[in-house]
Amino acid sequence: AQSVTQPDIHITVSEGASLELRCNYSYGATPYLFWYVQSPGQGLQLLLKYFSGDTLVQGIKGFEAEFKRSQSSFNLRKPSVHWSDAAEYFCAVMNSGGYQKVTFGTGTKLQVIP
Amino acid sequence: NAGVTQTPKFQVLKTGQSMTLQCAQDMNHEYMSWYRQDPGMGLRLIHYSVGAGITDQGEVPNGYNVSRSTTEDFPLRLLSAAPSQTSVYFCASSYGRGFAYEQYFGPGTRLTVT
């Protein structure tokens, strides 16, 4: 069965500092991977996705993520965090065959301090 | 396009009451899903549908029913509400083919069962 681990429940960074949110997945074949962001009281918005090809994917709002098969990881990065990036971030894995069953991680809540 | 809409936004039920959470999308998406979000647990799949007339169970289906008579609508029914069903419920939809796998989420329904 597929699974996703986000080891950091809560992260605090200073505005302007760099950010890396960790995500490890478990899936037997090449997975489809996603990062979503959820602002307080809102639904989830897609930041970026990986299906195949270039292992470094660019997303919206200046985010990027790198797929590392050897480490089963798909970490999210941003070089300079803005106060508006404070939100909860979810990594998700989707099986690449049959119904697109999506499994979400438990989320990482990002706090940005001035 | 309105995207994915959910009603109501908030609901309080007494134990044993029944209700239906509404979900509609205007993007002609084949796939629709219901998730519940609980603190520290990410999003868990309740039920999903791969097209009108076709539904299946997800990870936590007990206590919930669904049907899909049209492409646009995917209501979630709570037959006899229990305090354990206190949660935030999200509906999501996606095309389900090609590389357009990303899910579009509604704004959520916050349900409290007393």
CSV table of C-alpha atoms in Angstrom, one decimal:
chain,number,residue,atom,x,y,z
A,1,ALA,CA,0.0,0.0,0.0
A,2,GLN,CA,1.2,3.5,-0.7
A,3,SER,CA,2.0,5.9,2.1
A,4,VAL,CA,3.5,9.3,2.7
A,5,THR,CA,5.5,10.6,5.6
A,6,GLN,CA,6.0,14.2,6.5
A,7,PRO,CA,8.3,14.1,9.5
A,8,ASP,CA,8.0,17.7,10.4
A,9,ILE,CA,4.6,18.7,12.0
A,10,HIS,CA,5.5,22.3,12.5
A,11,ILE,CA,8.3,24.5,11.1
A,12,THR,CA,9.2,28.1,11.9
A,13,VAL,CA,11.3,30.2,9.5
A,14,SER,CA,12.2,33.8,9.3
A,15,GLU,CA,10.9,35.9,6.5
A,16,GLY,CA,13.5,35.9,3.7
A,17,ALA,CA,15.1,32.6,4.8
A,18,SER,CA,15.1,29.5,2.7
A,19,LEU,CA,12.7,26.7,3.3
A,20,GLU,CA,12.8,22.9,2.8
A,21,LEU,CA,9.8,20.7,3.7
A,22,ARG,CA,10.5,17.0,3.8
A,23,CYS,CA,8.3,14.3,2.2
A,24,ASN,CA,9.1,10.6,1.9
A,25,TYR,CA,6.8,8.2,0.1
A,26,SER,CA,6.3,4.5,-0.2
A,27,TYR,CA,5.1,3.1,-3.5
A,28,GLY,CA,6.1,0.0,-5.5
A,29,ALA,CA,6.4,1.7,-8.9
A,30,THR,CA,7.1,5.2,-10.1
A,31,PRO,CA,4.6,7.4,-8.3
A,32,TYR,CA,2.8,10.5,-9.2
A,33,LEU,CA,3.7,13.1,-6.5
A,34,PHE,CA,2.1,16.3,-5.5
A,35,TRP,CA,2.5,19.2,-3.1
A,36,TYR,CA,-0.6,21.1,-2.0
A,37,VAL,CA,-1.0,24.2,0.2
A,38,GLN,CA,-3.9,25.0,2.5
A,39,SER,CA,-4.4,28.4,3.9
A,40,PRO,CA,-6.4,28.7,7.2
A,41,GLY,CA,-10.1,28.0,6.6
A,42,GLN,CA,-9.5,27.2,2.9
A,43,GLY,CA,-9.4,24.2,0.7
A,44,LEU,CA,-6.2,22.7,-0.8
A,45,GLN,CA,-4.4,24.3,-3.8
A,46,LEU,CA,-2.0,22.5,-6.0
A,47,LEU,CA,1.6,23.9,-5.8
A,48,LEU,CA,3.3,21.5,-8.1
A,49,LYS,CA,3.3,17.9,-9.4
A,50,TYR,CA,5.7,15.3,-10.6
A,51,PHE,CA,4.7,12.6,-13.1
A,52,SER,CA,7.9,11.8,-15.1
A,53,GLY,CA,10.9,13.4,-16.7
A,54,ASP,CA,12.9,16.2,-15.1
A,55,THR,CA,13.2,15.4,-11.4
A,56,LEU,CA,13.3,19.1,-10.5
A,57,VAL,CA,9.8,20.5,-10.9
A,58,GLN,CA,8.8,24.1,-10.6
A,59,GLY,CA,5.5,25.2,-9.1
A,60,ILE,CA,3.5,28.3,-8.3
A,61,LYS,CA,4.5,31.0,-5.9
A,62,GLY,CA,8.3,30.3,-6.4
A,63,PHE,CA,8.2,26.8,-5.0
A,64,GLU,CA,10.1,23.9,-6.4
A,65,ALA,CA,10.5,20.2,-5.5
A,66,GLU,CA,13.0,17.5,-6.3
A,67,PHE,CA,12.1,13.9,-6.9
A,68,LYS,CA,14.8,11.5,-5.6
A,69,ARG,CA,14.0,7.9,-6.4
A,70,SER,CA,17.0,6.5,-4.4
A,71,GLN,CA,15.8,8.3,-1.3
A,72,SER,CA,12.0,7.9,-2.0
A,73,SER,CA,11.7,11.6,-1.3
A,74,PHE,CA,10.0,14.6,-2.8
A,75,ASN,CA,11.1,17.6,-0.8
A,76,LEU,CA,9.6,21.1,-1.3
A,77,ARG,CA,11.9,24.1,-1.4
A,78,LYS,CA,11.7,27.9,-1.6
A,79,PRO,CA,14.8,30.1,-1.6
A,80,SER,CA,13.2,33.0,0.2
A,81,VAL,CA,10.0,32.7,2.2
A,82,HIS,CA,7.4,35.5,2.4
A,83,TRP,CA,5.0,36.0,5.3
A,84,SER,CA,2.1,35.0,3.0
A,85,ASP,CA,3.6,31.5,2.7
A,86,ALA,CA,2.4,30.7,6.2
A,87,ALA,CA,0.1,27.8,5.7
A,88,GLU,CA,-0.1,24.1,6.0
A,89,TYR,CA,1.6,22.0,3.3
A,90,PHE,CA,0.6,18.5,2.3
A,91,CYS,CA,2.6,16.0,0.2
A,92,ALA,CA,0.6,13.4,-1.6
A,93,VAL,CA,1.3,10.3,-3.7
A,94,MET,CA,-1.0,8.9,-6.4
A,95,ASN,CA,-0.8,5.4,-7.8
A,96,SER,CA,0.2,5.4,-11.4
A,97,GLY,CA,-2.3,2.7,-12.5
A,98,GLY,CA,-6.0,2.1,-12.2
A,99,TYR,CA,-8.0,4.5,-10.1
A,100,GLN,CA,-6.1,7.5,-9.0
A,101,LYS,CA,-6.0,6.7,-5.3
A,102,VAL,CA,-4.3,9.7,-3.6
A,103,THR,CA,-2.8,9.3,-0.2
A,104,PHE,CA,-1.9,12.4,1.7
A,105,GLY,CA,0.7,13.0,4.3
A,106,THR,CA,-0.2,14.4,7.7
A,107,GLY,CA,0.9,17.9,6.8
A,108,THR,CA,3.5,20.4,7.9
A,109,LYS,CA,2.4,23.7,9.3
A,110,LEU,CA,4.7,26.6,8.4
A,111,GLN,CA,5.0,29.7,10.6
A,112,VAL,CA,6.8,32.7,9.2
A,113,ILE,CA,8.3,35.2,11.6
A,114,PRO,CA,9.3,38.7,10.7
B,1,ASN,CA,-16.4,28.5,-13.7
B,2,ALA,CA,-17.3,28.1,-10.1
B,3,GLY,CA,-15.0,25.1,-9.8
B,4,VAL,CA,-16.0,22.8,-6.9
B,5,THR,CA,-18.7,24.1,-4.6
B,6,GLN,CA,-19.7,22.6,-1.2
B,7,THR,CA,-22.7,23.4,0.9
B,8,PRO,CA,-23.2,24.0,3.8
B,9,LYS,CA,-20.0,25.7,5.0
B,10,PHE,CA,-20.8,24.9,8.7
B,11,GLN,CA,-23.2,22.4,10.3
B,12,VAL,CA,-24.0,21.3,13.8
B,13,LEU,CA,-25.8,18.0,14.2
B,14,LYS,CA,-27.0,16.0,17.2
B,15,THR,CA,-26.0,12.4,17.6
B,16,GLY,CA,-28.3,10.2,15.5
B,17,GLN,CA,-29.4,12.9,13.1
B,18,SER,CA,-28.8,12.4,9.4
B,19,MET,CA,-27.8,15.0,6.8
B,20,THR,CA,-26.4,15.3,3.3
B,21,LEU,CA,-23.3,17.3,2.4
B,22,GLN,CA,-23.6,18.7,-1.1
B,23,CYS,CA,-20.8,18.8,-3.7
B,24,ALA,CA,-21.0,20.1,-7.2
B,25,GLN,CA,-18.4,20.8,-10.0
B,26,ASP,CA,-18.8,22.5,-13.3
B,27,MET,CA,-15.6,21.4,-15.0
B,28,ASN,CA,-17.0,18.2,-16.5
B,29,HIS,CA,-14.6,16.1,-14.3
B,30,GLU,CA,-15.0,12.4,-14.3
B,31,TYR,CA,-13.5,11.7,-10.9
B,32,MET,CA,-14.9,13.0,-7.7
B,33,SER,CA,-13.9,12.2,-4.1
B,34,TRP,CA,-14.8,12.9,-0.5
B,35,TYR,CA,-12.1,13.4,2.2
B,36,ARG,CA,-12.2,14.1,5.8
B,37,GLN,CA,-9.5,16.2,7.5
B,38,ASP,CA,-8.7,15.7,11.2
B,39,PRO,CA,-5.9,17.3,13.1
B,40,GLY,CA,-2.6,15.5,12.7
B,41,MET,CA,-4.1,13.0,10.3
B,42,GLY,CA,-4.0,14.7,6.9
B,43,LEU,CA,-6.8,14.0,4.5
B,44,ARG,CA,-8.4,10.5,4.5
B,45,LEU,CA,-10.5,9.3,1.6
B,46,ILE,CA,-14.1,8.4,2.4
B,47,HIS,CA,-15.6,7.5,-0.9
B,48,TYR,CA,-14.9,8.2,-4.5
B,49,SER,CA,-16.5,8.0,-8.0
B,50,VAL,CA,-14.9,7.4,-11.4
B,51,GLY,CA,-18.1,8.5,-13.3
B,52,ALA,CA,-21.8,8.8,-13.1
B,53,GLY,CA,-23.3,5.7,-11.5
B,54,ILE,CA,-20.0,4.3,-10.3
B,55,THR,CA,-18.8,4.8,-6.7
B,56,ASP,CA,-16.5,2.9,-4.4
B,57,GLN,CA,-15.2,3.0,-0.8
B,58,GLY,CA,-12.1,4.7,0.3
B,59,GLU,CA,-10.1,4.4,3.5
B,60,VAL,CA,-12.8,5.4,6.0
B,61,PRO,CA,-16.2,4.7,4.5
B,62,ASN,CA,-18.1,3.5,7.6
B,63,GLY,CA,-21.1,5.7,8.4
B,64,TYR,CA,-21.2,7.4,5.1
B,65,ASN,CA,-23.1,6.8,1.8
B,66,VAL,CA,-22.6,8.3,-1.6
B,67,SER,CA,-24.3,8.2,-5.0
B,68,ARG,CA,-23.5,9.8,-8.3
B,69,SER,CA,-26.5,10.2,-10.6
B,70,THR,CA,-24.9,13.0,-12.7
B,71,THR,CA,-21.4,14.0,-13.6
B,72,GLU,CA,-21.7,17.3,-11.7
B,73,ASP,CA,-23.0,16.2,-8.3
B,74,PHE,CA,-21.6,13.9,-5.6
B,75,PRO,CA,-23.5,14.2,-2.3
B,76,LEU,CA,-22.2,12.6,0.9
B,77,ARG,CA,-24.8,11.3,3.3
B,78,LEU,CA,-24.4,10.7,7.0
B,79,LEU,CA,-27.0,8.2,8.0
B,80,SER,CA,-26.8,8.5,11.8
B,81,ALA,CA,-24.3,11.1,12.9
B,82,ALA,CA,-21.8,10.2,15.6
B,83,PRO,CA,-19.3,12.5,17.5
B,84,SER,CA,-16.5,10.7,15.7
B,85,GLN,CA,-17.7,12.2,12.5
B,86,THR,CA,-16.9,15.7,13.7
B,87,SER,CA,-14.4,16.8,11.1
B,88,VAL,CA,-13.8,19.1,8.1
B,89,TYR,CA,-15.1,17.5,4.9
B,90,PHE,CA,-13.6,18.2,1.5
B,91,CYS,CA,-14.9,17.3,-1.9
B,92,ALA,CA,-12.4,17.1,-4.8
B,93,SER,CA,-12.7,16.4,-8.5
B,94,SER,CA,-10.3,15.7,-11.4
B,95,TYR,CA,-10.3,14.8,-15.1
B,96,GLY,CA,-9.0,11.3,-14.5
B,97,ARG,CA,-7.2,10.9,-17.7
B,98,GLY,CA,-4.0,11.9,-19.4
B,99,PHE,CA,-1.7,14.0,-17.3
B,100,ALA,CA,-4.5,16.1,-15.9
B,101,TYR,CA,-4.5,14.3,-12.6
B,102,GLU,CA,-4.5,17.2,-10.2
B,103,GLN,CA,-7.4,17.4,-7.9
B,104,TYR,CA,-9.5,20.5,-7.4
B,105,PHE,CA,-10.8,21.0,-3.9
B,106,GLY,CA,-13.9,22.7,-2.6
B,107,PRO,CA,-13.7,25.1,0.3
B,108,GLY,CA,-14.8,22.4,2.8
B,109,THR,CA,-17.7,21.8,5.2
B,110,ARG,CA,-17.0,22.0,9.0
B,111,LEU,CA,-19.2,19.5,10.7
B,112,THR,CA,-19.7,19.3,14.5
B,113,VAL,CA,-21.7,16.4,16.0
B,114,THR,CA,-22.7,16.8,19.6
